[in-house]
């Protein structure tokens, strides 16, 4: 679909890439630089909902830049302008609720790299869209790099075709260990009581089962969650038949708090995991945050992460079905 919208003009950002004929991210700026207030933006979004949704599916990442978006309240207004249903975050990242549908992004130490992932990829119901708002851009680092998922599948099939097909056929099994209470000193420090919104073990087990998890209680009050089998790749409607690398193999394999293996218990060779990690980094796209940026991700098509940064950095997030 060609670009055609009178309310936006196409911009550029440092680090953008052309992937399979599409620019990632597609940068949208005010059609009139003198009319960049939040009300102008909200009106433009409300009048072009279907077109904007198509741009997200087409380009996978859309960056709104140059509008005067100030805070969580205005960001929430942007999110709600589309009428997309909210989906509550379930996962290990420590987060704080800010306003209505708006939360902080992962509050783990800024010195740590948050590895590439599809948001809530292990949960039965995951968001289709992840929306980020930069309230305070970091003085150095802190990019939110992202990766076209289908490119990982293509390259892994080129180098390890038999392994990819075997693992896709068998599926993946993951384990993850969570403490009882939150530990904000870790990027995966969200305790199970916060994650499942209860301190009752039986209720936590019921909620985990509904999400497709089994649980094993640990002597220290923590819990090990077991998930699987989960697919290695997926093909989603409306995305050119692309086979997405819809997993968190590299992010969880051989870590202190997590593991990833074939669903039948077969270990995954470390050299293949290492090569996959290299491919993901080679395919990554990143740009420098600017104050007021609003970034829309197609969560079915992109992995994303967070580069280490100097403080302060404040990026807020909303997730949508």
PDB file of C-alpha atoms in Angstrom, residues 1 6 15 65 128 148-149:
ATOM      1  CA  UNK A   1       0.000   0.000   0.000  1.00  0.00           C
ATOM      2  CA  UNK A   6      -2.849  14.275   4.386  1.00  0.00           C
ATOM      3  CA  UNK A  15      19.413   3.956  11.837  1.00  0.00           C
ATOM      4  CA  UNK A  65       7.936  12.052  15.894  1.00  0.00           C
ATOM      5  CA  UNK A 128      -0.511  -7.846  18.829  1.00  0.00           C
ATOM      6  CA  UNK A 148      12.315  -8.284  11.758  1.00  0.00           C
ATOM      7  CA  UNK A 149      11.467 -11.751  13.009  1.00  0.00           C
TER       8      UNK A 149
END
